[in-house]
Tab-separated table of C-alpha atoms in Angstrom:
chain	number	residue	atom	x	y	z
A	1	UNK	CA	42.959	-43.130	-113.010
A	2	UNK	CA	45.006	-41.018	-110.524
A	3	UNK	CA	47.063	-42.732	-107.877
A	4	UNK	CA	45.927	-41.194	-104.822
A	5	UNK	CA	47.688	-41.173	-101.492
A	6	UNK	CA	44.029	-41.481	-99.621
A	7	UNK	CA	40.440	-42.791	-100.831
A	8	UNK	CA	39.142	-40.328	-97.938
A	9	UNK	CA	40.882	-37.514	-96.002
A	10	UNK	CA	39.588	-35.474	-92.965
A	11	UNK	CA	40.728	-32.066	-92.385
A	12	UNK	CA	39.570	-32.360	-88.223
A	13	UNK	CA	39.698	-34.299	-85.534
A	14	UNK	CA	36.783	-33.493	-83.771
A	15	UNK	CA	33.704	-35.916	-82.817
A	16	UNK	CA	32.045	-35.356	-86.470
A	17	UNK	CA	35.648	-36.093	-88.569
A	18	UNK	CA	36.521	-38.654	-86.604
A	19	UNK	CA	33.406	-40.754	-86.783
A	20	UNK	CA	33.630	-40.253	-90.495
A	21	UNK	CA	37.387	-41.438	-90.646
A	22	UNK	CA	37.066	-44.096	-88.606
A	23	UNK	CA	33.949	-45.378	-90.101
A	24	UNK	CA	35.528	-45.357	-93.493
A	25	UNK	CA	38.330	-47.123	-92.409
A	26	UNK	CA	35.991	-49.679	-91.109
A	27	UNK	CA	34.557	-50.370	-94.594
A	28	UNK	CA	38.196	-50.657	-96.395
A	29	UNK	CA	38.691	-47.322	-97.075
A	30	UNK	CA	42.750	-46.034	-96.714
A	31	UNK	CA	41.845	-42.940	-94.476
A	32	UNK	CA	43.771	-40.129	-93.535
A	33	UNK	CA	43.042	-37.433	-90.362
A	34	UNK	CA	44.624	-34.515	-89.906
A	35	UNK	CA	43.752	-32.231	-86.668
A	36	UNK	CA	46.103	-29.231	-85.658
A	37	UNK	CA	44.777	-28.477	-81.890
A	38	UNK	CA	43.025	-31.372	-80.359
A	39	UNK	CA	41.681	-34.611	-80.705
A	40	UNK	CA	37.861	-34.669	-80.220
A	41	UNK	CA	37.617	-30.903	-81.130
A	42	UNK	CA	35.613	-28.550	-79.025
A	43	UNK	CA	33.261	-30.764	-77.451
A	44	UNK	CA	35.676	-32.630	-75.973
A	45	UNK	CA	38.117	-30.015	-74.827
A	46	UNK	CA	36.455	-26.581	-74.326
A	47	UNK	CA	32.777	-27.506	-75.039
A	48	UNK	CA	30.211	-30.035	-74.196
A	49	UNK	CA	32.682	-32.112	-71.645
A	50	UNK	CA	34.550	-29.680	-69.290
A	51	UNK	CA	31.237	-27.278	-69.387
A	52	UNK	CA	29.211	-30.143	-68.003
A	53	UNK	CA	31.534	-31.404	-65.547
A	54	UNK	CA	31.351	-27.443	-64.192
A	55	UNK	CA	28.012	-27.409	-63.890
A	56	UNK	CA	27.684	-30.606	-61.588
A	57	UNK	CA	30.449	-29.235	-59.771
A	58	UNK	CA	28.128	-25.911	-59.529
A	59	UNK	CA	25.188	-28.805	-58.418
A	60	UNK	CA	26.829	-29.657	-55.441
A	61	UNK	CA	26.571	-26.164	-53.610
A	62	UNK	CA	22.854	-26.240	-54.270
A	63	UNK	CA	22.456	-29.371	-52.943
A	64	UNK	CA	24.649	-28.839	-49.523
A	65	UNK	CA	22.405	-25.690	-48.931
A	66	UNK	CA	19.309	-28.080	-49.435
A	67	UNK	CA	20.283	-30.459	-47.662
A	68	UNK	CA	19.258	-29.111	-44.187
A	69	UNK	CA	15.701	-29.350	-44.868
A	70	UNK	CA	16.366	-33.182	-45.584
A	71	UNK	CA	18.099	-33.108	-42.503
A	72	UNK	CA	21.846	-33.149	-42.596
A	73	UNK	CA	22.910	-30.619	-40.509
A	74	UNK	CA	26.009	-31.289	-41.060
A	75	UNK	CA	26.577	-30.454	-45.105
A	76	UNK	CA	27.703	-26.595	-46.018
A	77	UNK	CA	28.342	-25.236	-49.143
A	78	UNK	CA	31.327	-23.797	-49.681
A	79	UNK	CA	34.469	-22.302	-49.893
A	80	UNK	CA	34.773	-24.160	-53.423
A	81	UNK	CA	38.380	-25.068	-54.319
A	82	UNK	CA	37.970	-24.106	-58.411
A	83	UNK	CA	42.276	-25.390	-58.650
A	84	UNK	CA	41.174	-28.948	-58.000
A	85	UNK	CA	38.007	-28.807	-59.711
A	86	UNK	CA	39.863	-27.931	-62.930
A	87	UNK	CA	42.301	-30.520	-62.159
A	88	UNK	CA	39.760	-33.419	-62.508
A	89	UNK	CA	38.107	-31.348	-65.256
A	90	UNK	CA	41.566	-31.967	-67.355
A	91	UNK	CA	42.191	-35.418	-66.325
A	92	UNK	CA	39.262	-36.395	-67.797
A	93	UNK	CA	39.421	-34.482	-70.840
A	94	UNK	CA	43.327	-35.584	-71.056
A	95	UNK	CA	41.329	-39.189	-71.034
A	96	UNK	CA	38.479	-38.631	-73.561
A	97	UNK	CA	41.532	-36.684	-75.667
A	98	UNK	CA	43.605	-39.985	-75.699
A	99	UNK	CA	40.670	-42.300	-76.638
A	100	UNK	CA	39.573	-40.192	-79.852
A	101	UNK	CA	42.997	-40.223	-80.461
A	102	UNK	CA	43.340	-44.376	-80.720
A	103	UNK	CA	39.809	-45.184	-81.567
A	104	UNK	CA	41.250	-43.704	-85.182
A	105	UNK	CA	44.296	-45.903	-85.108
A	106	UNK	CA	42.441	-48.604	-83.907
A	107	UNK	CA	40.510	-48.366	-87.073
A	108	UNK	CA	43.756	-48.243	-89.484
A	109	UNK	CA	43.517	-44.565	-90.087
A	110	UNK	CA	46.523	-42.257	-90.161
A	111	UNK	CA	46.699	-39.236	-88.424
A	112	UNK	CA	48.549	-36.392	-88.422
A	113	UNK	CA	48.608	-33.782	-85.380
A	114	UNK	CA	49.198	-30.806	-88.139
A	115	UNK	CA	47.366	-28.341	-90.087
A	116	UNK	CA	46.060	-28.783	-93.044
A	117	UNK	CA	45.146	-26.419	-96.029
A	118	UNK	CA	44.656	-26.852	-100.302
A	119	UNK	CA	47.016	-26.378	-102.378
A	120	UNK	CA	44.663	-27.735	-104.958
A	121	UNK	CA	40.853	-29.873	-105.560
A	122	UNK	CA	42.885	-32.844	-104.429
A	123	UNK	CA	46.063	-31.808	-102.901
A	124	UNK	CA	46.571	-30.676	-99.156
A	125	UNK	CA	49.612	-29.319	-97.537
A	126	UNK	CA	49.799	-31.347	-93.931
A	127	UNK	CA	52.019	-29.679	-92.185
A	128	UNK	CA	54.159	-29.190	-94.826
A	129	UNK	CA	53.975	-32.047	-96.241
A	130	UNK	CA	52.030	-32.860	-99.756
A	131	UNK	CA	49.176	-35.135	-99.656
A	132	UNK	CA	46.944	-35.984	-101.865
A	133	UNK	CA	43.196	-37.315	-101.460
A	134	UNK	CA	40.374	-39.321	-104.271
A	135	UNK	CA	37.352	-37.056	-101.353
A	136	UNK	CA	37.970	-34.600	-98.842
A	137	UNK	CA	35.927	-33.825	-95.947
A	138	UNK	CA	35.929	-30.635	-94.330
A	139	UNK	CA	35.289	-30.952	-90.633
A	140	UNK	CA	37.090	-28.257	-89.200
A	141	UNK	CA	34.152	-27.360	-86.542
A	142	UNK	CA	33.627	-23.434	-85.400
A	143	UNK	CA	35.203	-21.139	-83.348
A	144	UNK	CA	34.115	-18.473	-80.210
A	145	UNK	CA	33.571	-14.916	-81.319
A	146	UNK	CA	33.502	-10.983	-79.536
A	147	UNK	CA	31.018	-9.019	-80.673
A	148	UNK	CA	32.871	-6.454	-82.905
A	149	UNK	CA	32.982	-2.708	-80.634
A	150	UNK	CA	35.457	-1.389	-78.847
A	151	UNK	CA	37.609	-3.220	-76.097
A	152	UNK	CA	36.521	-6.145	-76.940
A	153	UNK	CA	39.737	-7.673	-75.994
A	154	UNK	CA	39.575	-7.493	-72.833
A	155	UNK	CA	36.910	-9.814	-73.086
A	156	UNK	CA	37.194	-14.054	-72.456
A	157	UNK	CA	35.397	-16.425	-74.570
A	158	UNK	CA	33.893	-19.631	-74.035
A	159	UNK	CA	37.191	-21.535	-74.662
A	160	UNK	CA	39.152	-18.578	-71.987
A	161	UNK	CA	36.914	-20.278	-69.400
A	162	UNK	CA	38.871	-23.668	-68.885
A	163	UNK	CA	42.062	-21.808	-68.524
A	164	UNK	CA	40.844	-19.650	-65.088
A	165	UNK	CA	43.244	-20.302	-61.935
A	166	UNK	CA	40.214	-18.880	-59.758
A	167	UNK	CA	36.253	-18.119	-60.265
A	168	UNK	CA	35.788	-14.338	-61.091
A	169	UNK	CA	34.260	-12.977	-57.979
A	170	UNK	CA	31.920	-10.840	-60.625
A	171	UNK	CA	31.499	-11.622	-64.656
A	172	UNK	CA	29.335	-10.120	-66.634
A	173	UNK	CA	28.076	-12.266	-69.291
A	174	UNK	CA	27.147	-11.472	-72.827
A	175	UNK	CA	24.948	-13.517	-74.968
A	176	UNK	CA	21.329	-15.144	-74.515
A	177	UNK	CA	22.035	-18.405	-76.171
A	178	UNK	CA	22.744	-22.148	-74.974
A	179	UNK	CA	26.408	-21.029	-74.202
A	180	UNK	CA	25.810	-17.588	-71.875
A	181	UNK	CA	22.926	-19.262	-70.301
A	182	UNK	CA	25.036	-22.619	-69.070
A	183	UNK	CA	28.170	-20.396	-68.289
A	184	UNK	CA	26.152	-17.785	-66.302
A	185	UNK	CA	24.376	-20.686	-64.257
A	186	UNK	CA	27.855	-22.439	-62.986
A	187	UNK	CA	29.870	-19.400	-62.430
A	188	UNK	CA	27.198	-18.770	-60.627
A	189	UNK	CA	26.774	-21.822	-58.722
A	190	UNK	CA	30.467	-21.710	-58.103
A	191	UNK	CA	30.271	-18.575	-56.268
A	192	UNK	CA	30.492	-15.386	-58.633
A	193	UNK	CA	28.278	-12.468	-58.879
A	194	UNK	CA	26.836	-12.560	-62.572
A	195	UNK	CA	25.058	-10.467	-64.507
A	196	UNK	CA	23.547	-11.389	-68.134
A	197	UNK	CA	23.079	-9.139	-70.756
A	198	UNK	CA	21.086	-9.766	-73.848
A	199	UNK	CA	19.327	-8.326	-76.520
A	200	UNK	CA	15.892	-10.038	-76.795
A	201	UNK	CA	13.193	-9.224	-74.145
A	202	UNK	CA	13.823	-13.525	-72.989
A	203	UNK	CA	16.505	-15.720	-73.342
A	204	UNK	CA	17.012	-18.447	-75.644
A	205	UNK	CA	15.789	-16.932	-78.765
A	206	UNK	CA	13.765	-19.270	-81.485
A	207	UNK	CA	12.858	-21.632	-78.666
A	208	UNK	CA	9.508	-22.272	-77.406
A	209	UNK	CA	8.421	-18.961	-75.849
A	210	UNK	CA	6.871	-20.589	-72.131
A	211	UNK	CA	10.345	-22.333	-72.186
A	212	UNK	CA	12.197	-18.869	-72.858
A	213	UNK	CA	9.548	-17.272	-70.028
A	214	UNK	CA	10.299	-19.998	-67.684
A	215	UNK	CA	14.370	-19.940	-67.945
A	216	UNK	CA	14.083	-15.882	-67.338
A	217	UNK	CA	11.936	-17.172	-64.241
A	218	UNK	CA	14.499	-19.747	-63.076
A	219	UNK	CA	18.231	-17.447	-63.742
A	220	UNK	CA	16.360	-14.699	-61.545
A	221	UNK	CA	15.770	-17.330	-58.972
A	222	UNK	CA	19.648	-18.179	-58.980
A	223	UNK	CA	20.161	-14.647	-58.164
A	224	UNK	CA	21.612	-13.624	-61.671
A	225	UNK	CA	20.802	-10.460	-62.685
A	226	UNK	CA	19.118	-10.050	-65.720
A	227	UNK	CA	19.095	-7.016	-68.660
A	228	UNK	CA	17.411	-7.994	-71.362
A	229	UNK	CA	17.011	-5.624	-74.666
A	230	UNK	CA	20.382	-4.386	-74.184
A	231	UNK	CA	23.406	-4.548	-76.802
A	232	UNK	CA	26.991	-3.611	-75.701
A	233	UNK	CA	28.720	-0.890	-77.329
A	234	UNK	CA	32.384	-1.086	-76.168
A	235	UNK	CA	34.355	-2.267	-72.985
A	236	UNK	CA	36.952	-0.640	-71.168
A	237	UNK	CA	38.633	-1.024	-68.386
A	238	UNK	CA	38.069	0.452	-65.182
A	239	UNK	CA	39.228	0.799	-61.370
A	240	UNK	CA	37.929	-2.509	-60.260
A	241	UNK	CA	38.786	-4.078	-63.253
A	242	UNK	CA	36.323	-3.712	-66.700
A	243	UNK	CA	33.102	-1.421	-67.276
A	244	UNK	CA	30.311	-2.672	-70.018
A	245	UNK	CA	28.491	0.077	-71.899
A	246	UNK	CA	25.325	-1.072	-73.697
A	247	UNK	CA	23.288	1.474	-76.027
A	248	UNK	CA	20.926	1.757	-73.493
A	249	UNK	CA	23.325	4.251	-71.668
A	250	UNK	CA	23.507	1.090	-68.761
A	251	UNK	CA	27.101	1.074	-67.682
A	252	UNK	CA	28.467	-2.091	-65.407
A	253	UNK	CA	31.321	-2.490	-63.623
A	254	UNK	CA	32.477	-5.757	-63.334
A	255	UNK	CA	35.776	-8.136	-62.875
A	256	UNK	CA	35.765	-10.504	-65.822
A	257	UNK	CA	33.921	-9.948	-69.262
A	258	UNK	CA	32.894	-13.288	-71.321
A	259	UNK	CA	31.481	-13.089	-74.894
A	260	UNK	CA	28.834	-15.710	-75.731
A	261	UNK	CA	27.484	-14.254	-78.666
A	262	UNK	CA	27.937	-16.912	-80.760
A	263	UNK	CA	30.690	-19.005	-82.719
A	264	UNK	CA	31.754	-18.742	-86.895
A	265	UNK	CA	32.653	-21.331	-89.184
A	266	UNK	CA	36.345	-22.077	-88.457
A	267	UNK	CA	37.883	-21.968	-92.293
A	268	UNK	CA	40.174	-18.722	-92.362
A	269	UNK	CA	43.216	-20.237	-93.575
A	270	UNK	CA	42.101	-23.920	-95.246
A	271	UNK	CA	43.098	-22.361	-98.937
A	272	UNK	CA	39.156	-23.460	-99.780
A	273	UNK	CA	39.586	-20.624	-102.945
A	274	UNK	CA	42.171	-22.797	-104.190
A	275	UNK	CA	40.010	-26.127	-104.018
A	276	UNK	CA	36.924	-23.990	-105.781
A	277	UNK	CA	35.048	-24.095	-102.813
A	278	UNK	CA	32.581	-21.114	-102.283
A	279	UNK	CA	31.920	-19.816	-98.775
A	280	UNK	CA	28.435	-19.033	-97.565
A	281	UNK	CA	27.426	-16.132	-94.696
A	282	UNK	CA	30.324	-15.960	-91.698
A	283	UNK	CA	32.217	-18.022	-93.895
A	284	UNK	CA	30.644	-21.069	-93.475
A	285	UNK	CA	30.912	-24.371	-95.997
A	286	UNK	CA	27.481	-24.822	-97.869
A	287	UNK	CA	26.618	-28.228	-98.995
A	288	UNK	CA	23.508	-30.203	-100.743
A	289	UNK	CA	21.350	-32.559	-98.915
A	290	UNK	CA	24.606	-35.121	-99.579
A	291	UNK	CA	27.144	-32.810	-97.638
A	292	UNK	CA	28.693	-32.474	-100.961
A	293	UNK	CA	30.196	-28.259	-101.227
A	294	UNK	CA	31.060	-26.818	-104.886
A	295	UNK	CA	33.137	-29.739	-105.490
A	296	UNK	CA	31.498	-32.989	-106.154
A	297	UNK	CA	33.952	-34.613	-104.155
A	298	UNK	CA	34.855	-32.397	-101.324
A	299	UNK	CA	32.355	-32.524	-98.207
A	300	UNK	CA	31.923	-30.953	-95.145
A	301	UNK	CA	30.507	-31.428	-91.935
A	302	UNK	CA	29.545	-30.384	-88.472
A	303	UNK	CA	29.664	-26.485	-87.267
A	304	UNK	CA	31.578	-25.197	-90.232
A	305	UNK	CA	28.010	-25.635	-92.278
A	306	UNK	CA	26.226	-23.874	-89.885
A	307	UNK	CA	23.342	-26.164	-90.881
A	308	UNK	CA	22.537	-27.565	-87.170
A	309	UNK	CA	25.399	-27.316	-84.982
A	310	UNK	CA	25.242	-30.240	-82.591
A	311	UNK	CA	27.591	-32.421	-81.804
A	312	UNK	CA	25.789	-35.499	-81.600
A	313	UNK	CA	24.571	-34.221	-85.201
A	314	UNK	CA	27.681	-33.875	-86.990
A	315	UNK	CA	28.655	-37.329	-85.441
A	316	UNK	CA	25.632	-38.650	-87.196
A	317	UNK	CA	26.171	-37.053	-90.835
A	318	UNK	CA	29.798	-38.167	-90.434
A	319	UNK	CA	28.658	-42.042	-90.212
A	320	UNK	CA	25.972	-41.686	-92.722
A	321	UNK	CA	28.741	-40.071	-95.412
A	322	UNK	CA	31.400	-42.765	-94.771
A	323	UNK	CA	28.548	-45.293	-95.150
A	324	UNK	CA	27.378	-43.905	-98.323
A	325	UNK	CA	30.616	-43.323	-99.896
A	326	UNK	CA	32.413	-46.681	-99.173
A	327	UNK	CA	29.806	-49.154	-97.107
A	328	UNK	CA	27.309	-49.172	-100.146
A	329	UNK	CA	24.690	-48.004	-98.030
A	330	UNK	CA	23.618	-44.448	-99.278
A	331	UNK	CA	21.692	-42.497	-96.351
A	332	UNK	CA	21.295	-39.332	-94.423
A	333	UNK	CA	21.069	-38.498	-91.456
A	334	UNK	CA	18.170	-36.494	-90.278
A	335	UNK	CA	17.942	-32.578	-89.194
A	336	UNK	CA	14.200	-33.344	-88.180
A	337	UNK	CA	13.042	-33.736	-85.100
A	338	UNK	CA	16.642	-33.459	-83.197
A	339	UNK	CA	16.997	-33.120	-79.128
A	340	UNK	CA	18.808	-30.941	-77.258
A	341	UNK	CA	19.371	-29.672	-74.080
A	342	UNK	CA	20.425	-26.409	-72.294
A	343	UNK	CA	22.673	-27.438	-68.903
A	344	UNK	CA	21.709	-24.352	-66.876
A	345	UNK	CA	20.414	-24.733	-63.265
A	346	UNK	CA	17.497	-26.585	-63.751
A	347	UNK	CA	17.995	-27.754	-67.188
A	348	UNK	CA	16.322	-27.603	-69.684
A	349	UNK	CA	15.759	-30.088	-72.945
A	350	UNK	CA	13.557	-30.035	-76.259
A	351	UNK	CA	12.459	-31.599	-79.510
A	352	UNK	CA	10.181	-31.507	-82.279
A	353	UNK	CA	8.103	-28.071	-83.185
A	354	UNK	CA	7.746	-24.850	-80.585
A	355	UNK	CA	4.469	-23.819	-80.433
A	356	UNK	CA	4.780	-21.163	-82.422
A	357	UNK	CA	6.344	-23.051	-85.114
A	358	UNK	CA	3.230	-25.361	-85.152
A	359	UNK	CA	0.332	-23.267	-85.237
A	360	UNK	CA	1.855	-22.028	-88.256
A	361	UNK	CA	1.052	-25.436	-89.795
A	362	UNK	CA	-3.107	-25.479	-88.485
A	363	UNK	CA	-4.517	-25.645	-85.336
A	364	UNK	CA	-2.457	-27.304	-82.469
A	365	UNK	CA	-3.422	-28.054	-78.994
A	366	UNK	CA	-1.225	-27.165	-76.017
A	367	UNK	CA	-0.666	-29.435	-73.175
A	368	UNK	CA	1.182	-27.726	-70.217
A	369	UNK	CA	2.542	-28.473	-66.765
A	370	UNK	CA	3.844	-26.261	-64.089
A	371	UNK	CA	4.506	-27.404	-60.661
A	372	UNK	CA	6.670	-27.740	-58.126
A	373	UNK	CA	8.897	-30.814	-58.016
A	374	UNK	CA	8.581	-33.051	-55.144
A	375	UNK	CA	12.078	-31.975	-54.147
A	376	UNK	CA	11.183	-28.178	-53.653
A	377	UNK	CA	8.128	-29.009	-51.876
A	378	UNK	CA	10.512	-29.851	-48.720
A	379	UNK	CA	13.745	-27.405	-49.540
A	380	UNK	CA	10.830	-24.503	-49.777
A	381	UNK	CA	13.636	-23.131	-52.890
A	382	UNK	CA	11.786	-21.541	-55.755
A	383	UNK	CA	12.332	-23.728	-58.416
A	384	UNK	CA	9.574	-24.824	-61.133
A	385	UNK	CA	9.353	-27.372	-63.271
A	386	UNK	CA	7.244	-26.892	-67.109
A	387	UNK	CA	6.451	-29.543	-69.394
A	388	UNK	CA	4.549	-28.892	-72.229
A	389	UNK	CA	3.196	-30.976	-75.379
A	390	UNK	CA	2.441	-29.184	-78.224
A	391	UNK	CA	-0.168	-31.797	-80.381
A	392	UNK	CA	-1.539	-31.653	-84.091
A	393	UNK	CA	-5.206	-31.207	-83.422
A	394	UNK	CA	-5.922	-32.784	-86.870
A	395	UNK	CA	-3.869	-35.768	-86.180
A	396	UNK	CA	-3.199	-35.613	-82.816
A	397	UNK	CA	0.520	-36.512	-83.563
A	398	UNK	CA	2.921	-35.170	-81.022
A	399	UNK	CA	5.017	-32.770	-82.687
A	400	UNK	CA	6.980	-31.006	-80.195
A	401	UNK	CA	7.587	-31.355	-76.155
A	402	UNK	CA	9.590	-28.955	-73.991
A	403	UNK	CA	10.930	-29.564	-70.191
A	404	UNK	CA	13.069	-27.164	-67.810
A	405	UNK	CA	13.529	-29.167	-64.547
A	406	UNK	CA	15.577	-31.345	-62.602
A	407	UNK	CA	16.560	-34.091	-65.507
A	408	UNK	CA	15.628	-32.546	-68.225
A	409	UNK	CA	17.901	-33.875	-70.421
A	410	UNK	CA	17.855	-37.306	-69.385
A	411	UNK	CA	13.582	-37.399	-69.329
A	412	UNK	CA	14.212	-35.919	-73.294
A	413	UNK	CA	16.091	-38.001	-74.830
A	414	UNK	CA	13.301	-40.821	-74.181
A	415	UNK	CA	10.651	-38.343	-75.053
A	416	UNK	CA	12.667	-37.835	-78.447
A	417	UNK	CA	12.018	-41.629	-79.387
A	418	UNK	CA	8.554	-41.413	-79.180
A	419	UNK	CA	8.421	-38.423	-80.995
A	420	UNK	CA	10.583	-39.260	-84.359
A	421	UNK	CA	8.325	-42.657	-83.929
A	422	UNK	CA	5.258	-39.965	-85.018
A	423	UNK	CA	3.344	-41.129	-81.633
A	424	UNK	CA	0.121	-39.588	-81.014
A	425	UNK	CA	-1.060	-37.477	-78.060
A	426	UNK	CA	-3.547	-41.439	-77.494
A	427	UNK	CA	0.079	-43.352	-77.499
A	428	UNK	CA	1.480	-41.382	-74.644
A	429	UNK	CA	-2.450	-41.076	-72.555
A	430	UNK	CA	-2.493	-44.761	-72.359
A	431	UNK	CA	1.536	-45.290	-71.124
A	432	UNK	CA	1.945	-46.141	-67.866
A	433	UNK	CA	3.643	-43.432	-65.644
A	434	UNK	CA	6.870	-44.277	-62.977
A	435	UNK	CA	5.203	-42.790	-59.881
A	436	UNK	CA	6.768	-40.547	-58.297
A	437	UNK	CA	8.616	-38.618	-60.930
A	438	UNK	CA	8.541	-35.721	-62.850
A	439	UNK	CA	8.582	-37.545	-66.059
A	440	UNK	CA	5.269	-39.225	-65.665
A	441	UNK	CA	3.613	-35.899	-66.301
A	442	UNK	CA	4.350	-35.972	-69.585
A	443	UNK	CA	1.582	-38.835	-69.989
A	444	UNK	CA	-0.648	-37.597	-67.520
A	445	UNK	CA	-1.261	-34.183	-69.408
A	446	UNK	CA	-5.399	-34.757	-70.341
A	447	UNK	CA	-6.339	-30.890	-70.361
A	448	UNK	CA	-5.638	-28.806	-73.096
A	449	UNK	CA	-4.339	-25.238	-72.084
A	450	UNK	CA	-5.187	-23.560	-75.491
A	451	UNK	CA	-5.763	-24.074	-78.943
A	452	UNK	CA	-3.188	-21.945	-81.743
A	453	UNK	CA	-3.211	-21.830	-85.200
């Protein structure tokens, strides 16, 4: 049998590799992690972290210009000081970096802060060095991408973001996903003029649809500007700084440009050819329902399979791999019924089916809530909240709820439980609602709006 400098080796330190090192160190495995940029990957550094400290820094000037109608004459939104916001920003993420970086040697596992790449099915060069592994797990994560027309250069992405001195007085923002939507809502908030271009007639495409209607609703309200069914066809530059051109013949002029229009598989560069590792479209990793790729025992995980790119998911197939491979207890983790959340301004969260989704399996009735939250009632601002059930009529299972609101997220992830629990519309009618909140109205919903399907 062949002597093996690792049972297991990571290629990525991000929240999905490290959760799968460290867990296999746990259960006696001799575990090696390699990451060449930073420890806890994108979510930590120029993702899920930073973005969200942003946008409650972006909170805060809402609130202050609320706040009069509560009665504090005294708050005012405004100037913001973005240099000392990004300070704190980077201490913290400087923190979170550090603890990634010793819950791994906590755990026994070696690291290396170095690239790594095949050389062959069980040999990686690690920064120059030769290493070889008995399983390899790819969890090299994904990258930002421009859209591919002319000037787009002069364009930031998602990662340029945390590296602004100063908030662009005026961005215009490409993309109608999770990532333009949150970044269009905090520069805003912060004080820049935004526009959003997109391609779709709504937002947030292949989400529920009075979700998508009710976000288009909610950025007009934060005074972004909105031009949907547009598609860019080259930026240049211009006297105030850059002009967008879309095929529509629109032209803006703008100071900042910031591609959200998506993010590719990072693996350029890993050598996979040499392993016998085929790539899939945008040169993503595909694996079988055990993460394994071509090879048997190479496995990937996380963004660069383009199978359900969440962090909180790729930290979850990363525990259930180590545990299969070296804790003897085979499992999966599950791509059903997964929350999420979209930090705009309100936020919004979701899980299970979209309506449209389930009235393609029979009929489904529609439970739906829009109001105004006791909040807006007194700062007169024209914010909404929707909450919507979307129930089996056959079995009157829940199979999909959708909020945008204050808390959104937080009022989701307990929603979520009852949902992968397969409660029925009868399990959340007879719970007992917190009054006053928001969240009770998800079981106080008795009328159906419609029937689909």
């Amino acid at each position: 049998m062949p002597d093996y400098d690792f049972d297991l080796f990571v290629i990525g330190g991000g929240s999905g590799g490290v959760r799968c090192g460290r867990i296999a160190a746990g259960h006696g495995a001799r575990v090696g992690v390699a990451e060449e940029r930073f420890w806890g990957g994108t979510c930590v550094n120029v993702g899920c972290v930073p973005k969200k400290i942003m946008v409650q820094a972006a909170e805060y000037g809402e609130w202050a210009r609320e706040a009069p109608a509560f009665g504090w004459s005294e708050m005012r939104a405004g100037p913001h000081d973005w240099a000392r916001l990004a300070a704190a920003r980077d201490a913290e993420v400087a923190r979170l970096n550090g603890i990634y970086g010793r819950l791994l040697g906590n755990a026994g596992v070696t690291t290396f802060e170095a690239r790594a790449s095949f050389i062959d099915a069980h040999t990686l060069d690690v920064g120059g060095k030769r290493i070889t592994a008995e399983r390899i797990v790819i969890a090299v994560g994904g990258k930002p991408m421009r859209l591919e027309i002319p000037g787009a250069e002069l364009g930031l992405v998602s990662d340029d973001l945390f590296t602004l001195k100063s908030c662009p007085d005026r961005i215009v923002v490409i993309g109608g996903g999770y990532i333009a939507l949150e970044f269009a809502c905090l520069l805003r908030g912060l004080g820049a003029e935004v526009d959003l271009i997109y391609r779709q007639e709504l937002p947030l495409r292949g989400m529920d649809g009075d979700l998508r209607e009710a976000m288009a609703e909610a950025l007009l309200n934060l005074g972004i500007r909105l031009h949907p069914g547009h598609t860019p066809t080259r930026v240049e530059k211009a006297a105030g700084g850059l002009k967008v051109i879309t095929d529509a013949g629109m032209e803006l002029e703008t100071g900042q440009v910031m591609f959200a229009t998506g993010r590719v598989p990072n693996t350029a560069g890993l050598g996979l050819e040499r392993a016998g590792i085929s790539l899939g479209r945008s040169g993503c990793v595909p694996v079988t329902i055990e993460q394994a790729t071509t090879q048997p025992h190479i496995f990937a995980i996380g963004d660069v399979t383009d199978q359900l790119n969440l962090t909180p998911v790729a930290t979850a197939v990363g525990h259930a791999l180590a545990d299969t491979l070296f804790g003897r207890n085979p499992r999966r983790a599950s791509f059903q019924n997964v929350p999420t959340a979209i930090f705009t301004s309100p936020p919004a969260a979701t899980v299970g089916l979209t309506e449209e989704a389930a009235a393609q399996q029979g009929p489904t009735d529609i439970y739906l809530a829009r109001f105004t939250p006791m909040r807006h009632t007194i700062s007169r601002q024209p914010r909404k909240t929707l909450m919507k059930l979307v129930v089996s009529a056959r079995t009157r299972r829940v199979l999909g709820a959708h909020m945008l609101g204050e808390d959104a997220a937080e009022i989701m992830q307990g929603i979520a439980v009852a949902v992968v629990a397969g409660a029925t519309k009868e399990d959340f009618d007879r719970t007992i609602g917190i009054h006053p909140t928001a969240a009770e109205e998800f079981v106080t919903l008795r009328t159906v709006t419609r029937r689909v399907g």
